[in-house]
């Protein structure tokens, strides 16, 4: 992950509603949730939710797919893992500190 990608993801998550949406989508797992269900769960108006989902999609941490007439949004777990790897890349100066890592960068 590049620094600009990490900054975009962190910036998108640095807002209360977007963080709530993302955490709900993480809890929902790879199947994601329909927009209507997200709105009900978080008590958000459709326009407000659309605005925040757009930011999360642009940051690359949420995906969207169509199922019939419904839009299903899901957390992008690969990108989330990439962000976690980027943030922990130089953890403990390379010493094994118990931080779970998906991969080590060369």
PDB file of N, CA and C in Angstrom, residues 16-77:
ATOM      1  N   UNK A  16     -16.982  10.334  12.320  1.00  0.00           N
ATOM      2  CA  UNK A  16     -17.792   9.462  13.170  1.00  0.00           C
ATOM      3  C   UNK A  16     -18.763   8.564  12.399  1.00  0.00           C
ATOM      4  N   UNK A  17     -19.538   9.127  11.506  1.00  0.00           N
ATOM      5  CA  UNK A  17     -20.531   8.330  10.785  1.00  0.00           C
ATOM      6  C   UNK A  17     -19.864   7.304   9.881  1.00  0.00           C
ATOM      7  N   UNK A  18     -18.812   7.713   9.166  1.00  0.00           N
ATOM      8  CA  UNK A  18     -18.130   6.774   8.285  1.00  0.00           C
ATOM      9  C   UNK A  18     -17.474   5.650   9.070  1.00  0.00           C
ATOM     10  N   UNK A  19     -16.930   5.964  10.227  1.00  0.00           N
ATOM     11  CA  UNK A  19     -16.348   4.922  11.075  1.00  0.00           C
ATOM     12  C   UNK A  19     -17.437   3.955  11.529  1.00  0.00           C
ATOM     13  N   UNK A  20     -18.597   4.468  11.906  1.00  0.00           N
ATOM     14  CA  UNK A  20     -19.718   3.602  12.307  1.00  0.00           C
ATOM     15  C   UNK A  20     -20.156   2.698  11.157  1.00  0.00           C
ATOM     16  N   UNK A  21     -20.256   3.259   9.958  1.00  0.00           N
ATOM     17  CA  UNK A  21     -20.650   2.477   8.782  1.00  0.00           C
ATOM     18  C   UNK A  21     -19.616   1.388   8.522  1.00  0.00           C
ATOM     19  N   UNK A  22     -18.350   1.745   8.533  1.00  0.00           N
ATOM     20  CA  UNK A  22     -17.298   0.770   8.248  1.00  0.00           C
ATOM     21  C   UNK A  22     -17.297  -0.354   9.285  1.00  0.00           C
ATOM     22  N   UNK A  23     -17.423  -0.008  10.546  1.00  0.00           N
ATOM     23  CA  UNK A  23     -17.441  -1.036  11.608  1.00  0.00           C
ATOM     24  C   UNK A  23     -18.642  -1.963  11.451  1.00  0.00           C
ATOM     25  N   UNK A  24     -19.789  -1.419  11.060  1.00  0.00           N
ATOM     26  CA  UNK A  24     -20.968  -2.246  10.815  1.00  0.00           C
ATOM     27  C   UNK A  24     -20.707  -3.205   9.650  1.00  0.00           C
ATOM     28  N   UNK A  25     -20.072  -2.707   8.595  1.00  0.00           N
ATOM     29  CA  UNK A  25     -19.774  -3.556   7.446  1.00  0.00           C
ATOM     30  C   UNK A  25     -18.732  -4.621   7.785  1.00  0.00           C
ATOM     31  N   UNK A  26     -17.772  -4.291   8.615  1.00  0.00           N
ATOM     32  CA  UNK A  26     -16.796  -5.291   9.064  1.00  0.00           C
ATOM     33  C   UNK A  26     -17.519  -6.386   9.843  1.00  0.00           C
ATOM     34  N   UNK A  27     -18.420  -5.996  10.718  1.00  0.00           N
ATOM     35  CA  UNK A  27     -19.177  -6.978  11.505  1.00  0.00           C
ATOM     36  C   UNK A  27     -20.055  -7.854  10.615  1.00  0.00           C
ATOM     37  N   UNK A  28     -20.541  -7.305   9.507  1.00  0.00           N
ATOM     38  CA  UNK A  28     -21.406  -8.057   8.594  1.00  0.00           C
ATOM     39  C   UNK A  28     -20.631  -9.107   7.797  1.00  0.00           C
ATOM     40  N   UNK A  29     -19.321  -8.939   7.699  1.00  0.00           N
ATOM     41  CA  UNK A  29     -18.512  -9.905   6.976  1.00  0.00           C
ATOM     42  C   UNK A  29     -18.512  -9.671   5.478  1.00  0.00           C
ATOM     43  N   UNK A  30     -17.942 -10.603   4.729  1.00  0.00           N
ATOM     44  CA  UNK A  30     -17.777 -10.434   3.279  1.00  0.00           C
ATOM     45  C   UNK A  30     -19.087 -10.305   2.507  1.00  0.00           C
ATOM     46  N   UNK A  31     -20.175 -10.804   3.034  1.00  0.00           N
ATOM     47  CA  UNK A  31     -21.462 -10.699   2.336  1.00  0.00           C
ATOM     48  C   UNK A  31     -21.970  -9.270   2.281  1.00  0.00           C
ATOM     49  N   UNK A  32     -21.572  -8.451   3.253  1.00  0.00           N
ATOM     50  CA  UNK A  32     -21.978  -7.054   3.282  1.00  0.00           C
ATOM     51  C   UNK A  32     -23.436  -6.869   3.654  1.00  0.00           C
ATOM     52  N   UNK A  33     -23.916  -5.657   3.450  1.00  0.00           N
ATOM     53  CA  UNK A  33     -25.287  -5.289   3.810  1.00  0.00           C
ATOM     54  C   UNK A  33     -25.896  -4.418   2.721  1.00  0.00           C
ATOM     55  N   UNK A  34     -27.194  -4.547   2.574  1.00  0.00           N
ATOM     56  CA  UNK A  34     -27.932  -3.669   1.667  1.00  0.00           C
ATOM     57  C   UNK A  34     -27.963  -2.265   2.266  1.00  0.00           C
ATOM     58  N   UNK A  35     -28.019  -1.283   1.388  1.00  0.00           N
ATOM     59  CA  UNK A  35     -28.025   0.114   1.817  1.00  0.00           C
ATOM     60  C   UNK A  35     -29.159   0.375   2.803  1.00  0.00           C
ATOM     61  N   UNK A  36     -30.342  -0.144   2.518  1.00  0.00           N
ATOM     62  CA  UNK A  36     -31.485   0.058   3.410  1.00  0.00           C
ATOM     63  C   UNK A  36     -31.245  -0.484   4.805  1.00  0.00           C
ATOM     64  N   UNK A  37     -30.587  -1.620   4.889  1.00  0.00           N
ATOM     65  CA  UNK A  37     -30.296  -2.224   6.194  1.00  0.00           C
ATOM     66  C   UNK A  37     -29.287  -1.384   6.965  1.00  0.00           C
ATOM     67  N   UNK A  38     -28.283  -0.862   6.263  1.00  0.00           N
ATOM     68  CA  UNK A  38     -27.299   0.011   6.917  1.00  0.00           C
ATOM     69  C   UNK A  38     -28.003   1.242   7.473  1.00  0.00           C
ATOM     70  N   UNK A  39     -28.878   1.831   6.663  1.00  0.00           N
ATOM     71  CA  UNK A  39     -29.599   3.033   7.082  1.00  0.00           C
ATOM     72  C   UNK A  39     -30.423   2.769   8.333  1.00  0.00           C
ATOM     73  N   UNK A  40     -31.120   1.635   8.365  1.00  0.00           N
ATOM     74  CA  UNK A  40     -31.951   1.299   9.528  1.00  0.00           C
ATOM     75  C   UNK A  40     -31.074   1.052  10.751  1.00  0.00           C
ATOM     76  N   UNK A  41     -30.028   0.257  10.569  1.00  0.00           N
ATOM     77  CA  UNK A  41     -29.148  -0.089  11.704  1.00  0.00           C
ATOM     78  C   UNK A  41     -28.533   1.141  12.356  1.00  0.00           C
ATOM     79  N   UNK A  42     -28.173   2.138  11.528  1.00  0.00           N
ATOM     80  CA  UNK A  42     -27.487   3.313  12.063  1.00  0.00           C
ATOM     81  C   UNK A  42     -28.389   4.538  12.178  1.00  0.00           C
ATOM     82  N   UNK A  43     -29.643   4.405  11.759  1.00  0.00           N
ATOM     83  CA  UNK A  43     -30.576   5.533  11.852  1.00  0.00           C
ATOM     84  C   UNK A  43     -30.182   6.702  10.969  1.00  0.00           C
ATOM     85  N   UNK A  44     -29.763   6.410   9.743  1.00  0.00           N
ATOM     86  CA  UNK A  44     -29.302   7.453   8.840  1.00  0.00           C
ATOM     87  C   UNK A  44     -30.287   7.676   7.702  1.00  0.00           C
ATOM     88  N   UNK A  45     -30.407   8.911   7.282  1.00  0.00           N
ATOM     89  CA  UNK A  45     -31.205   9.232   6.099  1.00  0.00           C
ATOM     90  C   UNK A  45     -30.466   8.724   4.862  1.00  0.00           C
ATOM     91  N   UNK A  46     -31.210   8.385   3.816  1.00  0.00           N
ATOM     92  CA  UNK A  46     -30.622   7.818   2.600  1.00  0.00           C
ATOM     93  C   UNK A  46     -29.553   8.726   1.996  1.00  0.00           C
ATOM     94  N   UNK A  47     -29.821  10.018   1.911  1.00  0.00           N
ATOM     95  CA  UNK A  47     -28.858  10.949   1.318  1.00  0.00           C
ATOM     96  C   UNK A  47     -27.581  11.032   2.143  1.00  0.00           C
ATOM     97  N   UNK A  48     -27.726  11.038   3.446  1.00  0.00           N
ATOM     98  CA  UNK A  48     -26.566  11.086   4.340  1.00  0.00           C
ATOM     99  C   UNK A  48     -25.726   9.834   4.173  1.00  0.00           C
ATOM    100  N   UNK A  49     -26.390   8.677   4.157  1.00  0.00           N
ATOM    101  CA  UNK A  49     -25.669   7.419   4.012  1.00  0.00           C
ATOM    102  C   UNK A  49     -24.972   7.352   2.668  1.00  0.00           C
ATOM    103  N   UNK A  50     -25.632   7.757   1.615  1.00  0.00           N
ATOM    104  CA  UNK A  50     -25.045   7.751   0.280  1.00  0.00           C
ATOM    105  C   UNK A  50     -23.766   8.581   0.240  1.00  0.00           C
ATOM    106  N   UNK A  51     -23.805   9.748   0.854  1.00  0.00           N
ATOM    107  CA  UNK A  51     -22.640  10.634   0.924  1.00  0.00           C
ATOM    108  C   UNK A  51     -21.461   9.927   1.594  1.00  0.00           C
ATOM    109  N   UNK A  52     -21.720   9.290   2.730  1.00  0.00           N
ATOM    110  CA  UNK A  52     -20.641   8.647   3.482  1.00  0.00           C
ATOM    111  C   UNK A  52     -20.137   7.375   2.791  1.00  0.00           C
ATOM    112  N   UNK A  53     -21.037   6.591   2.195  1.00  0.00           N
ATOM    113  CA  UNK A  53     -20.608   5.397   1.474  1.00  0.00           C
ATOM    114  C   UNK A  53     -19.735   5.773   0.284  1.00  0.00           C
ATOM    115  N   UNK A  54     -20.055   6.875  -0.357  1.00  0.00           N
ATOM    116  CA  UNK A  54     -19.259   7.354  -1.477  1.00  0.00           C
ATOM    117  C   UNK A  54     -17.822   7.639  -1.039  1.00  0.00           C
ATOM    118  N   UNK A  55     -17.665   8.274   0.102  1.00  0.00           N
ATOM    119  CA  UNK A  55     -16.319   8.559   0.624  1.00  0.00           C
ATOM    120  C   UNK A  55     -15.559   7.261   0.903  1.00  0.00           C
ATOM    121  N   UNK A  56     -16.228   6.292   1.496  1.00  0.00           N
ATOM    122  CA  UNK A  56     -15.579   5.027   1.826  1.00  0.00           C
ATOM    123  C   UNK A  56     -15.197   4.254   0.567  1.00  0.00           C
ATOM    124  N   UNK A  57     -16.046   4.289  -0.450  1.00  0.00           N
ATOM    125  CA  UNK A  57     -15.722   3.637  -1.725  1.00  0.00           C
ATOM    126  C   UNK A  57     -14.542   4.331  -2.403  1.00  0.00           C
ATOM    127  N   UNK A  58     -14.551   5.661  -2.431  1.00  0.00           N
ATOM    128  CA  UNK A  58     -13.451   6.411  -3.051  1.00  0.00           C
ATOM    129  C   UNK A  58     -12.130   6.139  -2.354  1.00  0.00           C
ATOM    130  N   UNK A  59     -12.176   5.894  -1.059  1.00  0.00           N
ATOM    131  CA  UNK A  59     -10.957   5.582  -0.300  1.00  0.00           C
ATOM    132  C   UNK A  59     -10.512   4.139  -0.532  1.00  0.00           C
ATOM    133  N   UNK A  60     -11.352   3.347  -1.182  1.00  0.00           N
ATOM    134  CA  UNK A  60     -10.985   1.975  -1.518  1.00  0.00           C
ATOM    135  C   UNK A  60     -11.150   0.968  -0.410  1.00  0.00           C
ATOM    136  N   UNK A  61     -11.895   1.310   0.636  1.00  0.00           N
ATOM    137  CA  UNK A  61     -12.032   0.371   1.754  1.00  0.00           C
ATOM    138  C   UNK A  61     -13.424  -0.261   1.832  1.00  0.00           C
ATOM    139  N   UNK A  62     -14.304   0.146   0.926  1.00  0.00           N
ATOM    140  CA  UNK A  62     -15.647  -0.432   0.839  1.00  0.00           C
ATOM    141  C   UNK A  62     -15.930  -0.728  -0.627  1.00  0.00           C
ATOM    142  N   UNK A  63     -16.549  -1.878  -0.868  1.00  0.00           N
ATOM    143  CA  UNK A  63     -16.956  -2.251  -2.217  1.00  0.00           C
ATOM    144  C   UNK A  63     -18.480  -2.188  -2.317  1.00  0.00           C
ATOM    145  N   UNK A  64     -18.954  -2.147  -3.552  1.00  0.00           N
ATOM    146  CA  UNK A  64     -20.387  -2.102  -3.802  1.00  0.00           C
ATOM    147  C   UNK A  64     -20.710  -3.028  -4.967  1.00  0.00           C
ATOM    148  N   UNK A  65     -21.763  -3.813  -4.823  1.00  0.00           N
ATOM    149  CA  UNK A  65     -22.219  -4.667  -5.915  1.00  0.00           C
ATOM    150  C   UNK A  65     -23.741  -4.624  -5.947  1.00  0.00           C
ATOM    151  N   UNK A  66     -24.281  -4.906  -7.086  1.00  0.00           N
ATOM    152  CA  UNK A  66     -25.735  -4.898  -7.249  1.00  0.00           C
ATOM    153  C   UNK A  66     -26.249  -6.328  -7.140  1.00  0.00           C
ATOM    154  N   UNK A  67     -27.296  -6.503  -6.353  1.00  0.00           N
ATOM    155  CA  UNK A  67     -28.012  -7.775  -6.271  1.00  0.00           C
ATOM    156  C   UNK A  67     -29.468  -7.462  -6.570  1.00  0.00           C
ATOM    157  N   UNK A  68     -29.863  -7.702  -7.809  1.00  0.00           N
ATOM    158  CA  UNK A  68     -31.208  -7.316  -8.223  1.00  0.00           C
ATOM    159  C   UNK A  68     -31.332  -5.809  -8.173  1.00  0.00           C
ATOM    160  N   UNK A  69     -32.288  -5.342  -7.381  1.00  0.00           N
ATOM    161  CA  UNK A  69     -32.481  -3.894  -7.235  1.00  0.00           C
ATOM    162  C   UNK A  69     -31.723  -3.308  -6.055  1.00  0.00           C
ATOM    163  N   UNK A  70     -31.071  -4.162  -5.285  1.00  0.00           N
ATOM    164  CA  UNK A  70     -30.374  -3.696  -4.082  1.00  0.00           C
ATOM    165  C   UNK A  70     -28.894  -3.447  -4.354  1.00  0.00           C
ATOM    166  N   UNK A  71     -28.368  -2.442  -3.680  1.00  0.00           N
ATOM    167  CA  UNK A  71     -26.929  -2.211  -3.661  1.00  0.00           C
ATOM    168  C   UNK A  71     -26.390  -2.790  -2.354  1.00  0.00           C
ATOM    169  N   UNK A  72     -25.424  -3.667  -2.482  1.00  0.00           N
ATOM    170  CA  UNK A  72     -24.819  -4.314  -1.319  1.00  0.00           C
ATOM    171  C   UNK A  72     -23.422  -3.746  -1.133  1.00  0.00           C
ATOM    172  N   UNK A  73     -23.173  -3.221   0.040  1.00  0.00           N
ATOM    173  CA  UNK A  73     -21.844  -2.681   0.368  1.00  0.00           C
ATOM    174  C   UNK A  73     -21.165  -3.623   1.349  1.00  0.00           C
ATOM    175  N   UNK A  74     -19.855  -3.746   1.193  1.00  0.00           N
ATOM    176  CA  UNK A  74     -19.072  -4.607   2.070  1.00  0.00           C
ATOM    177  C   UNK A  74     -17.716  -3.970   2.330  1.00  0.00           C
ATOM    178  N   UNK A  75     -17.180  -4.259   3.498  1.00  0.00           N
ATOM    179  CA  UNK A  75     -15.817  -3.821   3.795  1.00  0.00           C
ATOM    180  C   UNK A  75     -14.872  -4.593   2.881  1.00  0.00           C
ATOM    181  N   UNK A  76     -13.859  -3.934   2.368  1.00  0.00           N
ATOM    182  CA  UNK A  76     -12.845  -4.600   1.554  1.00  0.00           C
ATOM    183  C   UNK A  76     -11.765  -5.088   2.520  1.00  0.00           C
ATOM    184  N   UNK A  77     -11.860  -6.365   2.874  1.00  0.00           N
ATOM    185  CA  UNK A  77     -10.971  -6.912   3.891  1.00  0.00           C
ATOM    186  C   UNK A  77      -9.519  -6.988   3.417  1.00  0.00           C
TER     187      UNK A  77
END
